[in-house]
PDB file of C-alpha atoms in Angstrom:
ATOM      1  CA  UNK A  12     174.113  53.301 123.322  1.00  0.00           C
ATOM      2  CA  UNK A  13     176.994  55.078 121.663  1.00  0.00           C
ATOM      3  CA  UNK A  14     174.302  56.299 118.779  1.00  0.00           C
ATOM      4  CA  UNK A  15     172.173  57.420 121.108  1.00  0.00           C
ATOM      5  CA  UNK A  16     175.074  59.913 123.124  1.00  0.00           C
ATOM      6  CA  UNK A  17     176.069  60.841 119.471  1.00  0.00           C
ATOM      7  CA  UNK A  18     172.389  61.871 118.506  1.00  0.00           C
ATOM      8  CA  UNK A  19     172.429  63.908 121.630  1.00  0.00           C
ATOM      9  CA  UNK A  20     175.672  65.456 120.883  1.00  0.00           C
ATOM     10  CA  UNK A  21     174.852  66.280 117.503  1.00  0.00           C
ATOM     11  CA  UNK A  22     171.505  67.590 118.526  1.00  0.00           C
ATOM     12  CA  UNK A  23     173.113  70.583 120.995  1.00  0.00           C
ATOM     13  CA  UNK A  24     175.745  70.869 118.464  1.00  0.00           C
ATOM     14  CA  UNK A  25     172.975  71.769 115.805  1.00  0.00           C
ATOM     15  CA  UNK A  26     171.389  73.780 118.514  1.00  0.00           C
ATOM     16  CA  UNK A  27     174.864  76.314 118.822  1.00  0.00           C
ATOM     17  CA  UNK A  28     175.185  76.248 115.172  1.00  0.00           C
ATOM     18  CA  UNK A  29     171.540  77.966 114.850  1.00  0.00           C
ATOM     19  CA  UNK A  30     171.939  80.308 117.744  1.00  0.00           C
ATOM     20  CA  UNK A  31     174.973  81.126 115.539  1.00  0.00           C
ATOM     21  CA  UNK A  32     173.370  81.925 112.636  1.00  0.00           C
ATOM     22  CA  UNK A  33     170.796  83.545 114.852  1.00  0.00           C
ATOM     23  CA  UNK A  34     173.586  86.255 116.312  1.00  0.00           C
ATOM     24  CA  UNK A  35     174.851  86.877 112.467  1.00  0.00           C
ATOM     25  CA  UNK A  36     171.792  87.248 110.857  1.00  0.00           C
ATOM     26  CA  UNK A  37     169.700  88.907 113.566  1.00  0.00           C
ATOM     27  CA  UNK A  38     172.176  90.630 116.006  1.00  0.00           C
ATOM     28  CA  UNK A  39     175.091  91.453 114.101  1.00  0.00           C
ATOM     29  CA  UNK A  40     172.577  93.102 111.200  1.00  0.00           C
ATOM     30  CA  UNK A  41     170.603  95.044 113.253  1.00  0.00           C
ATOM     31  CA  UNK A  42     173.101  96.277 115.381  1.00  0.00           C
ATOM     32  CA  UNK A  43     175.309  97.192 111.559  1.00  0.00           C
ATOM     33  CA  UNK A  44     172.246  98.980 110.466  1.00  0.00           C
ATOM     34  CA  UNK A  45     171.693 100.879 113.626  1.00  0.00           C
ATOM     35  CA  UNK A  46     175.364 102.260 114.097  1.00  0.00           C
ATOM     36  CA  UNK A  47     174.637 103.293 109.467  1.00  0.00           C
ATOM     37  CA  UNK A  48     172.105 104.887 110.869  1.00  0.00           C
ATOM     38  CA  UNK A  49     173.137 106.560 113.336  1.00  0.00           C
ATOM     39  CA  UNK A  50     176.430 107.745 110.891  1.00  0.00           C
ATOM     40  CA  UNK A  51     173.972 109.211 108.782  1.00  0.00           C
ATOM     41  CA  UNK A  52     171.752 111.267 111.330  1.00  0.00           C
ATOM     42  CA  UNK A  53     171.759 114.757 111.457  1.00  0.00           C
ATOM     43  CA  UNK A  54     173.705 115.671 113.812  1.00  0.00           C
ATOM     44  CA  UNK A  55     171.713 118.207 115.905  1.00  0.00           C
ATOM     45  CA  UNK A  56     169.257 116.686 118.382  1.00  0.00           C
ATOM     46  CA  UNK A  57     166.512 118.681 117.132  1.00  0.00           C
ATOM     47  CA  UNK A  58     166.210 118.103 113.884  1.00  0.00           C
ATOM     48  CA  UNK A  59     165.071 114.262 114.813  1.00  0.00           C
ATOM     49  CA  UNK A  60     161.266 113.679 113.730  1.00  0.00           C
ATOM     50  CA  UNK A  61     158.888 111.963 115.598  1.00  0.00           C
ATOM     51  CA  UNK A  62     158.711 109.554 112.776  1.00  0.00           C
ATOM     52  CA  UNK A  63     162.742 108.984 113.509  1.00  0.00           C
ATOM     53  CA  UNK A  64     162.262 108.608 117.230  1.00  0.00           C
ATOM     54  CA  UNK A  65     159.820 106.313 116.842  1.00  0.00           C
ATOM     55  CA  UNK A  66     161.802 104.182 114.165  1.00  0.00           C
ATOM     56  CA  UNK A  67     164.521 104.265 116.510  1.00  0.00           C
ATOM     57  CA  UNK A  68     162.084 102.896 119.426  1.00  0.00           C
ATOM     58  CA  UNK A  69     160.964 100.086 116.976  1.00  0.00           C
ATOM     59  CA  UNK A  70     164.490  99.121 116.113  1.00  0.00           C
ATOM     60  CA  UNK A  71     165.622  99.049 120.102  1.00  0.00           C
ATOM     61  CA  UNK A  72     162.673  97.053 120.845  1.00  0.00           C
ATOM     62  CA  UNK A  73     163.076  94.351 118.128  1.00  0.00           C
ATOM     63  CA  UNK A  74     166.984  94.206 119.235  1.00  0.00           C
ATOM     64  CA  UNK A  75     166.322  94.003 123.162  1.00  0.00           C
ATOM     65  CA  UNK A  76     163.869  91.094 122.171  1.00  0.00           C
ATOM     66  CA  UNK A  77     166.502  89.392 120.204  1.00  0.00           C
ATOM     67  CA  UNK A  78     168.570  89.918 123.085  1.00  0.00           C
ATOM     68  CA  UNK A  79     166.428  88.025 125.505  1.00  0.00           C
ATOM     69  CA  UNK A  80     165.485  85.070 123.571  1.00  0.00           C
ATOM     70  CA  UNK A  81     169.190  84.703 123.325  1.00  0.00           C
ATOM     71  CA  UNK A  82     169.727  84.951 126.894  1.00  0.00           C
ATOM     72  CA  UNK A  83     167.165  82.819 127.568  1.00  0.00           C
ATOM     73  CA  UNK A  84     167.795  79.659 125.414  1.00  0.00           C
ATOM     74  CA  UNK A  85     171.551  79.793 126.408  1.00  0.00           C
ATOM     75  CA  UNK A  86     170.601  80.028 129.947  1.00  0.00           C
ATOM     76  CA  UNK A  87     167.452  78.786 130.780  1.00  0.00           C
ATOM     77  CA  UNK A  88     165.549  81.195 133.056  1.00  0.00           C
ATOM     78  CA  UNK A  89     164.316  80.472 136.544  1.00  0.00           C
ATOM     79  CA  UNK A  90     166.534  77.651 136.481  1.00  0.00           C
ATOM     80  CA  UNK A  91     168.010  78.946 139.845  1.00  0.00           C
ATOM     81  CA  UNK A  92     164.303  79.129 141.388  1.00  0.00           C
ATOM     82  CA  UNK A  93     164.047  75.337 140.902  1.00  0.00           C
ATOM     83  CA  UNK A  94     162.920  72.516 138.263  1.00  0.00           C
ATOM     84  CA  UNK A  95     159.345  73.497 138.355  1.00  0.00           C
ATOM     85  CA  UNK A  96     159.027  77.491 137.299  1.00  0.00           C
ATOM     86  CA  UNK A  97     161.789  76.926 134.675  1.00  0.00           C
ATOM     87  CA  UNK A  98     159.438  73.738 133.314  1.00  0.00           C
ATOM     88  CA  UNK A  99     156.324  76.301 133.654  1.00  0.00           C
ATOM     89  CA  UNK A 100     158.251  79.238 131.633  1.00  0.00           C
ATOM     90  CA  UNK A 101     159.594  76.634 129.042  1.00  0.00           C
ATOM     91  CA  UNK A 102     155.768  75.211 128.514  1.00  0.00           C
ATOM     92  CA  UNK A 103     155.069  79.300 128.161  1.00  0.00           C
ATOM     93  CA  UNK A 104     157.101  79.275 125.003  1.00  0.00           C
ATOM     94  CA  UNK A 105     156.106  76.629 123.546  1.00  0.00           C
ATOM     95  CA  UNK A 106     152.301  77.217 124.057  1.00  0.00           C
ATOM     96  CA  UNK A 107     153.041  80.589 121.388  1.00  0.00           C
ATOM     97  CA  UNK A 108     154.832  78.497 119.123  1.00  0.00           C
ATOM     98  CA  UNK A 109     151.974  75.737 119.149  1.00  0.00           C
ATOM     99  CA  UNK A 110     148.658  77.774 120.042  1.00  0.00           C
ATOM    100  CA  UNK A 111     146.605  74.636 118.881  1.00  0.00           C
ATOM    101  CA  UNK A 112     148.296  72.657 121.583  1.00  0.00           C
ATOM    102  CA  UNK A 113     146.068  72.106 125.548  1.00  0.00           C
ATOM    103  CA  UNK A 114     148.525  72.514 128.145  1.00  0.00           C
ATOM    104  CA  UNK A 115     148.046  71.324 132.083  1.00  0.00           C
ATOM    105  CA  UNK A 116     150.789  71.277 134.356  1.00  0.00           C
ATOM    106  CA  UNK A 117     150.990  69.579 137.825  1.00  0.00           C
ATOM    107  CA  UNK A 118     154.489  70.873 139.401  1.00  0.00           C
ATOM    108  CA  UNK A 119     155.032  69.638 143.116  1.00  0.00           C
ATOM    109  CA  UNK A 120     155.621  72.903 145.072  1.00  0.00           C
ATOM    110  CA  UNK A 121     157.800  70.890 147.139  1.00  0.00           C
ATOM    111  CA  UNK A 122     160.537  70.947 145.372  1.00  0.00           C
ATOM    112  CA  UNK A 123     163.931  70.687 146.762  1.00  0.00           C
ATOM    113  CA  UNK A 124     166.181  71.658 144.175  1.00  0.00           C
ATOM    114  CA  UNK A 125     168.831  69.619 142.795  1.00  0.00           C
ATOM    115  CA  UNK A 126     172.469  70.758 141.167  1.00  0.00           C
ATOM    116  CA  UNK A 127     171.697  72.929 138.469  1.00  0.00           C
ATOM    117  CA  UNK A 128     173.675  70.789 136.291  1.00  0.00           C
ATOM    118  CA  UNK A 129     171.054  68.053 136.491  1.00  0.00           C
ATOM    119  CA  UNK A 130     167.825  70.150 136.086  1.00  0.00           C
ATOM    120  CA  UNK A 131     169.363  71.958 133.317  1.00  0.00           C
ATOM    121  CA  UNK A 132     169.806  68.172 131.613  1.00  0.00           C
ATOM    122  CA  UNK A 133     165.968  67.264 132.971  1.00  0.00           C
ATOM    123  CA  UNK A 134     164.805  70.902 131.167  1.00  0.00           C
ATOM    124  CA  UNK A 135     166.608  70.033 127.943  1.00  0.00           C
ATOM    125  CA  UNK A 136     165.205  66.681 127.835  1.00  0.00           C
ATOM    126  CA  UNK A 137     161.969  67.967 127.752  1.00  0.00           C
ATOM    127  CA  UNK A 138     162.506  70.460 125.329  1.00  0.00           C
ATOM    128  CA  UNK A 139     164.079  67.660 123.280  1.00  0.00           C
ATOM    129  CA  UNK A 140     160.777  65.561 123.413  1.00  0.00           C
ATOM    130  CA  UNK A 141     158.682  68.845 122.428  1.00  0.00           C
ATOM    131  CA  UNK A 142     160.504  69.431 119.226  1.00  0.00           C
ATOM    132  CA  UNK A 143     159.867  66.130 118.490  1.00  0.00           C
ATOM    133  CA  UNK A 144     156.458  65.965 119.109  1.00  0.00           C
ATOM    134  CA  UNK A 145     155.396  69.999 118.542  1.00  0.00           C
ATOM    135  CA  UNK A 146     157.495  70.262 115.081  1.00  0.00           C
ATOM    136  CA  UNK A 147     154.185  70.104 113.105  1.00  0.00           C
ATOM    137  CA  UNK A 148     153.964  65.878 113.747  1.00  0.00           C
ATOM    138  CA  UNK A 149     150.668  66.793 115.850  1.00  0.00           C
ATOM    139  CA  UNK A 150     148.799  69.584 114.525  1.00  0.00           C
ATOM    140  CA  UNK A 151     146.202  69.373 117.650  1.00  0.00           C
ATOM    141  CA  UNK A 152     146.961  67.800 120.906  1.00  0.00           C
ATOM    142  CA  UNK A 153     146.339  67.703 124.776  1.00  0.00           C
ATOM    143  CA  UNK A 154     149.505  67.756 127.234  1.00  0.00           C
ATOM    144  CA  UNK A 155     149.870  66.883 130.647  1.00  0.00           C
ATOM    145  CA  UNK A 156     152.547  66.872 132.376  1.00  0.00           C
ATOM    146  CA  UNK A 157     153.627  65.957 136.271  1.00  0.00           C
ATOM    147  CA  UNK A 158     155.969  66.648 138.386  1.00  0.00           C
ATOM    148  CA  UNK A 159     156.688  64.811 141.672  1.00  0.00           C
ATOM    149  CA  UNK A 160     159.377  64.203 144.171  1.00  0.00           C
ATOM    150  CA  UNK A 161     159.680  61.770 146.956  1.00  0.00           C
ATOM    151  CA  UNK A 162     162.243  61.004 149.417  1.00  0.00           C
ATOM    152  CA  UNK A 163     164.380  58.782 146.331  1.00  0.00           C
ATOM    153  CA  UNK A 164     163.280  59.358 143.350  1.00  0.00           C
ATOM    154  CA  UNK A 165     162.200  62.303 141.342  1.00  0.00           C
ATOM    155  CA  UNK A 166     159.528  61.930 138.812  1.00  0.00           C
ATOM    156  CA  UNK A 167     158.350  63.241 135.792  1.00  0.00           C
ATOM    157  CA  UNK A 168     155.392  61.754 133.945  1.00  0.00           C
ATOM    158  CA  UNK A 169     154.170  63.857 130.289  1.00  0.00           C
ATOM    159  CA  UNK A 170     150.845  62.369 128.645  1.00  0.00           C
ATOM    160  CA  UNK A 171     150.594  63.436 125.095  1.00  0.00           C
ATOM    161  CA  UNK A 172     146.646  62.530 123.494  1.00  0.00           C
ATOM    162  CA  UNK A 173     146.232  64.155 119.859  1.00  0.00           C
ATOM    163  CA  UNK A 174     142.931  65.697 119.663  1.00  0.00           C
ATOM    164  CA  UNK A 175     142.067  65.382 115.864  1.00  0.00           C
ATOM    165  CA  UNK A 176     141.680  62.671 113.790  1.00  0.00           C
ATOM    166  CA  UNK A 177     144.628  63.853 111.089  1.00  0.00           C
ATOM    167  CA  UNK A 178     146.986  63.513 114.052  1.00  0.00           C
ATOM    168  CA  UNK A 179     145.872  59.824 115.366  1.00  0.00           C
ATOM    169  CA  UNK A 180     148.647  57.618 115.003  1.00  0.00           C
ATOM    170  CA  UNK A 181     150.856  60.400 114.239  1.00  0.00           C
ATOM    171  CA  UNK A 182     154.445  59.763 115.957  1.00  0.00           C
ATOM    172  CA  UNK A 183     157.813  61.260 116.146  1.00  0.00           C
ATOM    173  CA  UNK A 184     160.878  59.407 114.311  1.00  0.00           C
ATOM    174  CA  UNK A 185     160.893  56.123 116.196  1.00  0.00           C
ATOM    175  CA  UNK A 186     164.322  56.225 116.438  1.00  0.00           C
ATOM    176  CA  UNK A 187     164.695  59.859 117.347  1.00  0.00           C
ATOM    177  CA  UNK A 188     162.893  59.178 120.506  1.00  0.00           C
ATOM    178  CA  UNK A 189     164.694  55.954 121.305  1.00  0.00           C
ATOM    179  CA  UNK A 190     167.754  57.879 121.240  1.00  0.00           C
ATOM    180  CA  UNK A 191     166.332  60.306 123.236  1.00  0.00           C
ATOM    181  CA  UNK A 192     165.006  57.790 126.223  1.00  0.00           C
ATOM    182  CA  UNK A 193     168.822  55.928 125.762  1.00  0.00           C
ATOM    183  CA  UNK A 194     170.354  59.584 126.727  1.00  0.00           C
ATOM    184  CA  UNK A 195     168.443  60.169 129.176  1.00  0.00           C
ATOM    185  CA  UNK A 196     168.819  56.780 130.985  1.00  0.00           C
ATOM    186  CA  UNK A 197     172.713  56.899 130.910  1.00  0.00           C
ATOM    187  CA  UNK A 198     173.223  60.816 131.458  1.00  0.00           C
ATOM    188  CA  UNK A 199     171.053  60.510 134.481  1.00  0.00           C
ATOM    189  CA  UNK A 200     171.239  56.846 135.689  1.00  0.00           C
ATOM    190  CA  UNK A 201     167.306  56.775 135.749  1.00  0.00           C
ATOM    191  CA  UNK A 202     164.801  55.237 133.468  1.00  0.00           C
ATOM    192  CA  UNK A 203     162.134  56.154 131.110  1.00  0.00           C
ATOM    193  CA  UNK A 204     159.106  54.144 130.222  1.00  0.00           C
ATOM    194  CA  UNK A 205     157.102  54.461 127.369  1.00  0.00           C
ATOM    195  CA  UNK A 206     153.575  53.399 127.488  1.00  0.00           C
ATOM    196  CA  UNK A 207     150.553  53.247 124.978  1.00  0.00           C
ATOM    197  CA  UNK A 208     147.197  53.969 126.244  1.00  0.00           C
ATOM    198  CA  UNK A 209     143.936  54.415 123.948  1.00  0.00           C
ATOM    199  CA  UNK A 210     145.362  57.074 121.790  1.00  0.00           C
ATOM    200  CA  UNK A 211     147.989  58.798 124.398  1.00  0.00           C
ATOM    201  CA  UNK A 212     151.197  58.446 124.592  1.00  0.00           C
ATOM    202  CA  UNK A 213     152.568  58.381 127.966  1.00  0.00           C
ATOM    203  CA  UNK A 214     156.397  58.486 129.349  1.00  0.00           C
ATOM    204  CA  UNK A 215     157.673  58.069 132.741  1.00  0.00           C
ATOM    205  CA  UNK A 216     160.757  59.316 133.761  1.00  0.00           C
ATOM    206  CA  UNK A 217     162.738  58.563 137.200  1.00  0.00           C
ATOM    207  CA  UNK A 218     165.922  59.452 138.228  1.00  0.00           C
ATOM    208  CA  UNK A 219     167.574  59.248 141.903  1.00  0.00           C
ATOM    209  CA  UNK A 220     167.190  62.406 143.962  1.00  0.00           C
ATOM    210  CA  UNK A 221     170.723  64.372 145.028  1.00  0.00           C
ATOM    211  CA  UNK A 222     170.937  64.113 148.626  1.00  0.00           C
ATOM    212  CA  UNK A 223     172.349  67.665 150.284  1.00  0.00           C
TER     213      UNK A 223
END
């Protein structure tokens, strides 16, 4: 259990250290060359080009997107609306970064939300198990995942099926998700099931619901 917390520990920890290098590289750059630039532009308004303005457009637009995905990985949005539009937005990114992938969702629009504290740990442990699974392990695959909520429990079920036959038997580091499931399990005092069926892969989370 202890290798487990420290594989989850030294997975957010790599997590900061590559939004890190993510600020220096993209941020702090950009924002250096923009202020060179602007140092160096004439100094009369109309003696900018079109071809400067719409540089300078190009620039502002790749920095405001920087911006955002920076926002949004630090703080996940929609988190505040509830569990189920911050799962559907988080599915939303990584449907662009694996276009290959079938997505379905089933979210319970009955949700009453919980602490943010504790979706922002369910959220994470999802994106956990997609890095695993979407860091080019499965080239091609179906997804489903289910969201429910009854009076005690809530409960999360994902069904992963690769779709081509390069991709059959193709798993995550064993050990990698076993950590994963063991964080889960003690960070949220629920349990998480792993199943086998035909070719999918199917987990079953549960943890209690937070009574108001």
């Amino acid at each position: 259990m202890e290798q487990a917390l420290q594989w989850w520990y030294n997975q957010q920890s790599r997590q900061l250290t590559w939004e890190a290098a993510q600020i220096r590289d993209c941020l702090l750059q950009e924002s250096c060359a923009m202020r060179r630039s602007l140092e160096l532009c004439p100094i009369k308004p109309d003696k900018f080009s079109f071809n400067s303005n719409e540089n300078w457009i190009k620039r502002l637009e790749i920095f405001h997107t920087y911006l955002q995905e920076l926002c949004d990985r630090l703080s996940p949005p929609y988190l505040e609306e509830g569990l189920p539009l911050a799962i559907e937005y988080l599915v939303e990114k990584w449907q662009k970064v694996q276009p290959n992938w079938q997505f379905q969702l089933r979210l319970t629009p009955q949700w009453q939300q919980q602490s943010s504290d504790s979706e922002r740990l369910i959220l994470a442990t999802i994106d956990e198990l997609l890095k695993l699974w979407l860091t080019d392990v499965v080239k091609k695959a179906f997804l489903f995942l289910d969201l429910q909520q009854n009076e005690q429990d809530n409960q999360l079920k994902i069904i992963i099926n690769p779709l081509d036959s390069d991709s059959v038997g193709s798993l995550p580091k064993l050990r990698d998700l076993e950590y994963l499931s063991q964080s889960f399990q003690v960070l949220t005092s629920g349990t998480w099931i792993t199943q086998t069926q035909n070719r999918a892969t199917i987990y079953d989370w549960k943890w209690s619901r937070e009574s108001n």
